Short mmCIF file of C-alpha atoms and ligand atoms in Angstrom, two decimals:
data_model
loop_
_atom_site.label_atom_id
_atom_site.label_comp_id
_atom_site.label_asym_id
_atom_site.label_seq_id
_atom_site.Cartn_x
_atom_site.Cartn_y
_atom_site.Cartn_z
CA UNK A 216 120.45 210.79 103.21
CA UNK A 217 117.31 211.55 101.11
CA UNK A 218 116.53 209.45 98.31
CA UNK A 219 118.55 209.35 95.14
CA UNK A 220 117.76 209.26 91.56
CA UNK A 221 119.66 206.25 89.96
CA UNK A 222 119.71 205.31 86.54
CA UNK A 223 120.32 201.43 85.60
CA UNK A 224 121.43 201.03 81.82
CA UNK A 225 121.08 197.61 80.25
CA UNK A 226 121.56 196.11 76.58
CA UNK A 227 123.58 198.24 74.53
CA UNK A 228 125.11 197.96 70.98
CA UNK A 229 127.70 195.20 72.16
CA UNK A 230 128.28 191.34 71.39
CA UNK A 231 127.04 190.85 75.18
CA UNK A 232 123.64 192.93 75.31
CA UNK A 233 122.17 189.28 76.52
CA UNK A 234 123.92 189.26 79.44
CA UNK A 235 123.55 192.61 80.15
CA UNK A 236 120.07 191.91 80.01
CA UNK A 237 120.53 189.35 82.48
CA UNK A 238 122.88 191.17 85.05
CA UNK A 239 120.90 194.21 84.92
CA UNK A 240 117.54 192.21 85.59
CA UNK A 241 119.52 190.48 88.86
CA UNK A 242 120.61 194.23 89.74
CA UNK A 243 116.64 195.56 89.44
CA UNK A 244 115.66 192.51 91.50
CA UNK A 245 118.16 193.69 94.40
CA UNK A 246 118.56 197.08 94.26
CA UNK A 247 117.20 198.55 97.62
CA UNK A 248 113.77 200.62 96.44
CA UNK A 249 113.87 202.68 99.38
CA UNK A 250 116.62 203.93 98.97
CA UNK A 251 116.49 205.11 95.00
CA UNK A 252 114.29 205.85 92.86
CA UNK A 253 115.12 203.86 89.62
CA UNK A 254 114.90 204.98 86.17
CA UNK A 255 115.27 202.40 83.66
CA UNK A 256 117.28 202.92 80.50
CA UNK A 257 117.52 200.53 78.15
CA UNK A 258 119.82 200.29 74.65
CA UNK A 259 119.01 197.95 71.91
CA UNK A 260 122.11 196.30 70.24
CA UNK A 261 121.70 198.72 67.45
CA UNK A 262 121.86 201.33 69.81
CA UNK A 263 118.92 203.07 70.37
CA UNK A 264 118.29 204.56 73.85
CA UNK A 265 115.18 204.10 75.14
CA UNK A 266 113.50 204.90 78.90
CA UNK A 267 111.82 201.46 80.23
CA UNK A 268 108.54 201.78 82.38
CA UNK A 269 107.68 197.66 82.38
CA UNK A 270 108.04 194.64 84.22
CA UNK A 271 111.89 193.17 84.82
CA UNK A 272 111.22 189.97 83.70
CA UNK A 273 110.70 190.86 80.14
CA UNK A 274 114.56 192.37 80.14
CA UNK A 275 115.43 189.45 80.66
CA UNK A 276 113.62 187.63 77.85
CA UNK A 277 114.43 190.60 75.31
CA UNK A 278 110.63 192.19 75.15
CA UNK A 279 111.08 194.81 77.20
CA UNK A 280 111.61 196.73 73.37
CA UNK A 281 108.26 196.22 72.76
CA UNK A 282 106.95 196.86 75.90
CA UNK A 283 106.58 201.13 77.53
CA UNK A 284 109.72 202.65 76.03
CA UNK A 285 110.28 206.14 74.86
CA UNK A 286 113.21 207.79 73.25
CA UNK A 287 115.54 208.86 76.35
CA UNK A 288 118.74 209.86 76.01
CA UNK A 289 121.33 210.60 78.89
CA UNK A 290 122.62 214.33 77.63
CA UNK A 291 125.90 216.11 78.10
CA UNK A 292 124.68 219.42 79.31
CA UNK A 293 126.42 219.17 83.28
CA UNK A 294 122.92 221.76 84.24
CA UNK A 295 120.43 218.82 82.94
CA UNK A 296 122.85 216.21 84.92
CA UNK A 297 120.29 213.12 83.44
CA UNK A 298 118.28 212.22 80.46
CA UNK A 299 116.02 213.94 78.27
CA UNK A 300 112.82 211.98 77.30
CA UNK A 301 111.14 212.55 74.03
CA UNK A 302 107.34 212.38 74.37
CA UNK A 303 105.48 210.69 71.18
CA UNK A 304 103.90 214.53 70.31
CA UNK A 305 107.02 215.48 70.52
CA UNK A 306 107.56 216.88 73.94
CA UNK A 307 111.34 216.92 75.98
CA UNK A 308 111.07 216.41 79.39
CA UNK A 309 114.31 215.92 81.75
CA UNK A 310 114.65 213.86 84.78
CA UNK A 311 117.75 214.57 86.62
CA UNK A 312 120.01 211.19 87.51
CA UNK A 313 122.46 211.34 90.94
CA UNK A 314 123.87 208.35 90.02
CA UNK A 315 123.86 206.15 86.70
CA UNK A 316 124.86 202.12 87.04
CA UNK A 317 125.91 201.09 83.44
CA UNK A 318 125.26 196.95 83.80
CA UNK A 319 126.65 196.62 80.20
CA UNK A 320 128.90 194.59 79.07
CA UNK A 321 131.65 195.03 76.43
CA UNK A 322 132.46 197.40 73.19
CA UNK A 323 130.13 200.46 73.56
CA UNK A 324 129.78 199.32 77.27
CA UNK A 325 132.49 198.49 79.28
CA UNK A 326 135.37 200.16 77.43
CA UNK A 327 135.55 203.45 78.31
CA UNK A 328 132.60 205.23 75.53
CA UNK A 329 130.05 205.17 77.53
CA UNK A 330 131.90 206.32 80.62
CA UNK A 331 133.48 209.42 78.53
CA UNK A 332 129.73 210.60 77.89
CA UNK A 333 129.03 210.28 81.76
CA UNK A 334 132.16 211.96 82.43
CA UNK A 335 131.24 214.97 80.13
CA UNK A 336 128.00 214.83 81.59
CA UNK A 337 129.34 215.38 84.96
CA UNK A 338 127.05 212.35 86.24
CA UNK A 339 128.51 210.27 89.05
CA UNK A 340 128.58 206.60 87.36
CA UNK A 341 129.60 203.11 88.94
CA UNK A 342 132.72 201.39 87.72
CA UNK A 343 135.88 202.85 86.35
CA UNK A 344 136.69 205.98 84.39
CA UNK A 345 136.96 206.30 80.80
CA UNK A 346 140.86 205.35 80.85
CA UNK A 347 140.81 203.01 83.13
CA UNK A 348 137.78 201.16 81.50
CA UNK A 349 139.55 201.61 77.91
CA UNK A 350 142.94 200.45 79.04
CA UNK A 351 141.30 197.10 80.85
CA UNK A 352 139.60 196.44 77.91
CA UNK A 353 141.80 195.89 75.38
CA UNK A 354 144.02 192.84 75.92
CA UNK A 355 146.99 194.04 74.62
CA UNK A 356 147.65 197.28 76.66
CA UNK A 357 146.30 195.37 79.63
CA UNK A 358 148.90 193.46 78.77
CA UNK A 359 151.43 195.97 78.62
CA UNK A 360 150.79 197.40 81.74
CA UNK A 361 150.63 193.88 83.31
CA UNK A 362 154.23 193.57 81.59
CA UNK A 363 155.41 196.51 83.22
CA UNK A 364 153.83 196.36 86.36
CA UNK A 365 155.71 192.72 86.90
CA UNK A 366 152.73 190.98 87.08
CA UNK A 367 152.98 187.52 85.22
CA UNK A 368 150.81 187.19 82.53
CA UNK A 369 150.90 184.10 79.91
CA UNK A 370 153.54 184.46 77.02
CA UNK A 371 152.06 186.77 74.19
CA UNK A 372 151.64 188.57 71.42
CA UNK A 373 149.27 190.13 69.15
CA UNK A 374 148.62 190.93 65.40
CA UNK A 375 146.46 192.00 62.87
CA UNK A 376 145.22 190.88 59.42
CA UNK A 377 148.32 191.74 57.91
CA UNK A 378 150.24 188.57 59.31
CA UNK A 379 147.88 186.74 56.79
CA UNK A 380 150.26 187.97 53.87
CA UNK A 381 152.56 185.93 54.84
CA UNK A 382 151.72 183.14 57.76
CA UNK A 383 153.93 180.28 57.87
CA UNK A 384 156.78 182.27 59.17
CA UNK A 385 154.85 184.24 62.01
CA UNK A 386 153.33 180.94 62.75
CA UNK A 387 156.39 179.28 63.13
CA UNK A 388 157.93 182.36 65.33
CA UNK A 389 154.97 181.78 67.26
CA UNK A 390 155.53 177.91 67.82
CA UNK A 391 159.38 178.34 68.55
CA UNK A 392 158.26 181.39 71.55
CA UNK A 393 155.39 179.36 73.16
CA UNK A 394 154.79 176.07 71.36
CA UNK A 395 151.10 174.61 71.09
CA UNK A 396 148.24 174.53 72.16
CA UNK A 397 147.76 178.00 72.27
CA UNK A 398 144.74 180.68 72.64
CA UNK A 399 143.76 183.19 69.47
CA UNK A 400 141.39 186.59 70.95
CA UNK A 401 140.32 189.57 69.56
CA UNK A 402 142.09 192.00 71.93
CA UNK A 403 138.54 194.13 72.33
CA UNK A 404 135.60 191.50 73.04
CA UNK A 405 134.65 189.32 76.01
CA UNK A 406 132.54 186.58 76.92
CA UNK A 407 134.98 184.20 75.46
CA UNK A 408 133.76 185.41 72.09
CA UNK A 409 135.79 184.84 69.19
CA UNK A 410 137.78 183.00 71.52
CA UNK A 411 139.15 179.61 70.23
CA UNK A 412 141.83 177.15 71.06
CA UNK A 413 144.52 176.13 68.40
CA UNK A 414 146.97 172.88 68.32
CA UNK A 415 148.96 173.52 65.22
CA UNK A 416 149.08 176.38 62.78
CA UNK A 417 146.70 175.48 60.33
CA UNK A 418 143.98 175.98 63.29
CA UNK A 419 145.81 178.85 64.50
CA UNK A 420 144.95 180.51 61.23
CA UNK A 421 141.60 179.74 61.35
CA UNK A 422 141.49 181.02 64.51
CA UNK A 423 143.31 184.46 64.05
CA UNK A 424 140.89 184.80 61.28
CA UNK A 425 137.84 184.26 63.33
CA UNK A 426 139.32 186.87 65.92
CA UNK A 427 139.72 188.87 63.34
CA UNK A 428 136.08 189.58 62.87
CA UNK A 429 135.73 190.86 65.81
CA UNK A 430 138.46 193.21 66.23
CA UNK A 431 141.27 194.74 64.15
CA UNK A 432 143.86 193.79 66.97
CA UNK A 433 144.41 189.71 67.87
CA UNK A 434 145.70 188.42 71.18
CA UNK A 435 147.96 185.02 70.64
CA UNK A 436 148.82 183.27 73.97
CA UNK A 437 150.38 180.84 75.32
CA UNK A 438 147.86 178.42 76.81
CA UNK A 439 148.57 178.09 80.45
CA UNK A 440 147.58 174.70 82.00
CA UNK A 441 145.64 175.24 85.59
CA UNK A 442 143.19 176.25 87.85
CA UNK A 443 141.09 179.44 86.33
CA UNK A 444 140.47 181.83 89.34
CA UNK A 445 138.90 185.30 90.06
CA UNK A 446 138.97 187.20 92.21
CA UNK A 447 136.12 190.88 92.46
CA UNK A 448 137.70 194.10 93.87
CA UNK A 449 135.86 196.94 95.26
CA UNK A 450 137.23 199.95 95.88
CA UNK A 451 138.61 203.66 94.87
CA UNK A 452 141.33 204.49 96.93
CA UNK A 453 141.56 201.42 99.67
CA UNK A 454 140.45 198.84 97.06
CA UNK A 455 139.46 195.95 99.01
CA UNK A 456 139.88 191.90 97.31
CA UNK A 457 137.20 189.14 98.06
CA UNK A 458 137.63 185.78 99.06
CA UNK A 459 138.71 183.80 95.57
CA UNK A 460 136.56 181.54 93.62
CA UNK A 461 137.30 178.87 90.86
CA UNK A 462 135.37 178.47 87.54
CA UNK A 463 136.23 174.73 86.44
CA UNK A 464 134.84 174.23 83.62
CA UNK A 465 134.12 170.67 82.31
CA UNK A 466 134.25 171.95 78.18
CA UNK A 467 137.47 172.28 76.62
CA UNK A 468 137.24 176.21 77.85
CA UNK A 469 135.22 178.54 79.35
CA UNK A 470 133.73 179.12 76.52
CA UNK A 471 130.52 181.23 75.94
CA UNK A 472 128.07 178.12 75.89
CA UNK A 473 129.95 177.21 79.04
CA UNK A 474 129.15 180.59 80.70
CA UNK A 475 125.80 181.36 79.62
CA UNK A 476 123.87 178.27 78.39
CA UNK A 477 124.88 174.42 79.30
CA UNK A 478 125.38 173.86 82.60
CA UNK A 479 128.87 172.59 82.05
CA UNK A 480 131.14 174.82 84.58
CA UNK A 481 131.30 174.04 88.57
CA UNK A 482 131.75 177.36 90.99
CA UNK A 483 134.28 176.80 94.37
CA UNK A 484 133.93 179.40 96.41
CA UNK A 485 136.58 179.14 98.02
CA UNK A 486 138.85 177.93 95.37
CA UNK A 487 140.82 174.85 95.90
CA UNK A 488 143.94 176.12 96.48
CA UNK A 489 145.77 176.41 99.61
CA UNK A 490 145.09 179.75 101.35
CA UNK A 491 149.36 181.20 100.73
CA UNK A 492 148.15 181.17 96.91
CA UNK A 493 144.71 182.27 97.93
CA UNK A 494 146.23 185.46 99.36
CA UNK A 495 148.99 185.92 96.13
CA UNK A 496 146.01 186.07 93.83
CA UNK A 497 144.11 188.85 96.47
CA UNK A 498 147.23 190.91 96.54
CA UNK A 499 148.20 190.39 92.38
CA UNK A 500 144.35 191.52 92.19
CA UNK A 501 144.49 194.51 94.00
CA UNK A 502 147.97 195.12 92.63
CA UNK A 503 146.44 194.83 89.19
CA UNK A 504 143.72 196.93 90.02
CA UNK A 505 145.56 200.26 91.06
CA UNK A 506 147.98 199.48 88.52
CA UNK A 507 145.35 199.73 85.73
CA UNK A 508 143.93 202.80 87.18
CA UNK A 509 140.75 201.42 88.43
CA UNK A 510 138.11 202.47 90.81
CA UNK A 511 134.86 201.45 91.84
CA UNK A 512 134.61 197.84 91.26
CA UNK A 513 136.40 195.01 88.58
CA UNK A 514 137.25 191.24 88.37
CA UNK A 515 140.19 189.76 87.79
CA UNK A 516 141.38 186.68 86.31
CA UNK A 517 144.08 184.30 86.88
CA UNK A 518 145.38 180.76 86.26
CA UNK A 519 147.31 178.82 89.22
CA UNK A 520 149.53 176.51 87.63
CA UNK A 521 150.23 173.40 89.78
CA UNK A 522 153.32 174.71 91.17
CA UNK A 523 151.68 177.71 92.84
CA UNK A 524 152.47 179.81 90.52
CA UNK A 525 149.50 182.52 89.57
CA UNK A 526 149.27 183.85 86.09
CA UNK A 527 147.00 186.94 85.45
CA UNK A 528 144.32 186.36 82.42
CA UNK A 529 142.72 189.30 81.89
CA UNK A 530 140.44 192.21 84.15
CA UNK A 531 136.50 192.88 83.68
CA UNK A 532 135.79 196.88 84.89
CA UNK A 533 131.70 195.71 84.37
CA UNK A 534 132.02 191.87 85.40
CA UNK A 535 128.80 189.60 85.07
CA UNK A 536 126.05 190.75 87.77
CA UNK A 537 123.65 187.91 87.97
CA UNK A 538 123.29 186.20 91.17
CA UNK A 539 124.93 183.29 90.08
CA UNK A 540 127.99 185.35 88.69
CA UNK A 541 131.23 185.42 90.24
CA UNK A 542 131.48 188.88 91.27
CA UNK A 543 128.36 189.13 93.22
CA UNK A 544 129.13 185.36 95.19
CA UNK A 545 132.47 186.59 95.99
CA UNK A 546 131.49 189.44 97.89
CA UNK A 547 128.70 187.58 99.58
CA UNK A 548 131.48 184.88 100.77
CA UNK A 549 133.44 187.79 101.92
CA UNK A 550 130.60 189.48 103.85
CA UNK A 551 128.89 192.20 101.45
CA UNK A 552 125.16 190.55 100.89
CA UNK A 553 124.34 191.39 97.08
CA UNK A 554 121.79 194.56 97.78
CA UNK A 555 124.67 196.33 100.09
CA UNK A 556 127.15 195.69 97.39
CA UNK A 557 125.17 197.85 95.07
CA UNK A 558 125.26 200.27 97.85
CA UNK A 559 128.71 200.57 98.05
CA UNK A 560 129.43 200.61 94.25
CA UNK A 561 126.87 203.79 94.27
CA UNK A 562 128.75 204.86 96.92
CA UNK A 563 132.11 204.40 95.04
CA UNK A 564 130.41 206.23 92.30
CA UNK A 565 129.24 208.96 94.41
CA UNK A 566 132.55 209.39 96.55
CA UNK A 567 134.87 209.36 93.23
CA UNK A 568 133.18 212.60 92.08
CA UNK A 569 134.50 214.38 94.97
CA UNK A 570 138.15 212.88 94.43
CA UNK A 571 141.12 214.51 92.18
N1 ADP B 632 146.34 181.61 77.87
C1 ADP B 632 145.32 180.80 78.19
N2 ADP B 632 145.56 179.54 78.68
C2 ADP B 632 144.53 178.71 79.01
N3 ADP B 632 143.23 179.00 78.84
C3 ADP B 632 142.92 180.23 78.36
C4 ADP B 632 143.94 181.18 78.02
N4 ADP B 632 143.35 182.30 77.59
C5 ADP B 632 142.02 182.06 77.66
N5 ADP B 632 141.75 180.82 78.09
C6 ADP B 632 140.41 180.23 78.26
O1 ADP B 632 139.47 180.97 77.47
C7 ADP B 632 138.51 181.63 78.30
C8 ADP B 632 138.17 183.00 77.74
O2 ADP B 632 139.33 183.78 77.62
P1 ADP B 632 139.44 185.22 78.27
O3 ADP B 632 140.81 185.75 78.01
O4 ADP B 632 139.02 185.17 79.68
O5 ADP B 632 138.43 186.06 77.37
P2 ADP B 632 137.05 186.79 77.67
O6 ADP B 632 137.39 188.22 77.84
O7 ADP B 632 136.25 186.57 76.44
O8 ADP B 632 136.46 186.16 78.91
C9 ADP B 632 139.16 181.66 79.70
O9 ADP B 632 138.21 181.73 80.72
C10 ADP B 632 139.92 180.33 79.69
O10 ADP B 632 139.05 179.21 79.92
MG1 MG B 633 137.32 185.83 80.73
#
């Protein structure tokens, strides 16, 4: 096959452009250079698109901005198929793209925008399609589809600011369905932000309020007491589940400090659970996956309560790419080293054009 033009997108106008910064770095460092050519394209969290000639390691750090950018955009004409660059006298040039890897995480990102603009463009992208991306994004149609695809998810419900007016009874309602402790999320964020814990209603106001400043929609669960697993899929039509791995983390919660900064959260790969549950949460996974429309790649996320019993959390359609993140260790447990996985999801990409 002769070489291929792919673009790799990091930052973007999202609560996670730092770790987008740091999968995207992790996918430079292992992409295979002879096979692509690589055009870097970054977006600052306000949102401004910019081609990226410099080194990786100052994505990482955040200076890549003031590094060799110029104004790029990727462009909607389907005869450019790529970007447009905007020379500093003024100049347009084009560069076509065969393939564009978004490693962004989040609003603007991961939920379906972005993809719609690729999708108009006619440009074969990794990860799923508008719907599918918008639909796993938002916690409470996930839900709903979880709900009527019989797969178990904690008890729930959502709101919005208008259950302020009038608290006390929604918060008792709340306590009589699932009783405390439970966990208050905006229904579009990630990252565990905005996410926070609550043991009686006082704090469960607080918390809804916090949410709330992240999203017009909150997510109010039940808080389900067990092992946290994940498990990555890969895959259009024959989706394919990994071996499962277990984030235990030593905070209250996998919180965001627990994710990105302290080193407070141990990895099992394999997770410690016995290999019948193992295989429920592969088969829930990929059940979970064509049930939420998704192709190319995603991770999902369950509890196993002690009794064997696995709980879906929630689905990421653009999960964490550095080489310490789940979805890149799974695979390599299952037999996909990290370079040939980015094969196959510009493969996916590539393949998924061609499909109706
Ligand atoms: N219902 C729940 N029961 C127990 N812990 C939960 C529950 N919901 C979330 N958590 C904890 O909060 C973390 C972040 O919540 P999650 O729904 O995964 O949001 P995010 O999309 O931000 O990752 C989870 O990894 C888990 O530690
Ligand atoms: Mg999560």
């Amino acid at each position: 096959m002769s070489r291929l033009t792919v673009g790799i997108l990091f930052g973007g106008a999202s609560s996670e452009y730092e770790v987008s910064l740091m999968s995207a770095s992790s996918v430079l460092n292992h992409i295979n250079r002879e096979k692509y050519d690589i055009v870097m394209l970054g977006i600052t969290k306000d949102g401004k698109w910019l081609r990226y000639r410099g080194e990786i390691n100052d994505i990482k750090s955040g200076n890549w901005v003031n590094g060799n950018v110029t104004p790029a955009y990727v462009v909607p004409d389907r005869a450019l198929h790529g970007i447009i660059e905007i020379g500093e006298d003024g100049t347009a040039k084009a560069t076509k793209l065969d393939a564009v890897f978004p490693v962004m995480h989040g609003k603007n990102c991961e939920d379906g925008t972005l993809q719609g603009l690729f999708m108009v463009a006619g440009i074969p992208f990794v990860g799923c399609d508008t719907l599918s991306s918008a639909i796993c994004m938002d916690k409470v149609v996930t839900h709903t589809v979880m709900d009527n695809a019989g797969i178990t998810t904690a008890k729930w419900d959502y709101c919005t600011a208008d259950v302020l007016d009038n608290f006390e009874p929604y918060a008792k309602t709340l306590a009589e369905r699932f009783g405390y402790p439970m966990f208050v999320k905006p229904a579009n964020a990630g990252s565990s932000v905005g996410v926070n814990k609550a043991t009686n209603s006082t704090q469960l106001k607080a918390a809804i309020k916090i949410a709330l400043q992240h999203d017009k929609k909150v997510v109010i669960e039940q808080a389900v007491v067990g092992q946290e697993v994940e498990c990555a899929v890969l895959g259009n039509r024959n989706p394919v589940a990994s071996v499962v791995g277990e984030i235990a983390p030593k905070a209250e919660f996998y919180d965001y400090d627990a994710k990105y900064i302290s080193d407070t959260t141990d990895l099992f790969i394999p997770a410690r659970i016995p290999e019948a549950v193992a295989e429920k949460v592969r088969e829930t996974a990929v059940k979970a996956y064509r049930a939420l429309f998704c192709t190319g790649l995603s991770r999902v996320d369950f509890f196993v309560r002690a009794n064997g019993e696995v709980v879906f959390n929630e689905i990421n359609t653009i999960p964490g790419f550095t080489h310490i993140s789940m979805y890149p260790k799974l695979f390599e447990a299952y037999g996909i080293p990290y370079s040939e996985l980015i094969d196959k999801l510009i493969e996916l990409a590539l393949e998924r054009k061609f499909m109706i």
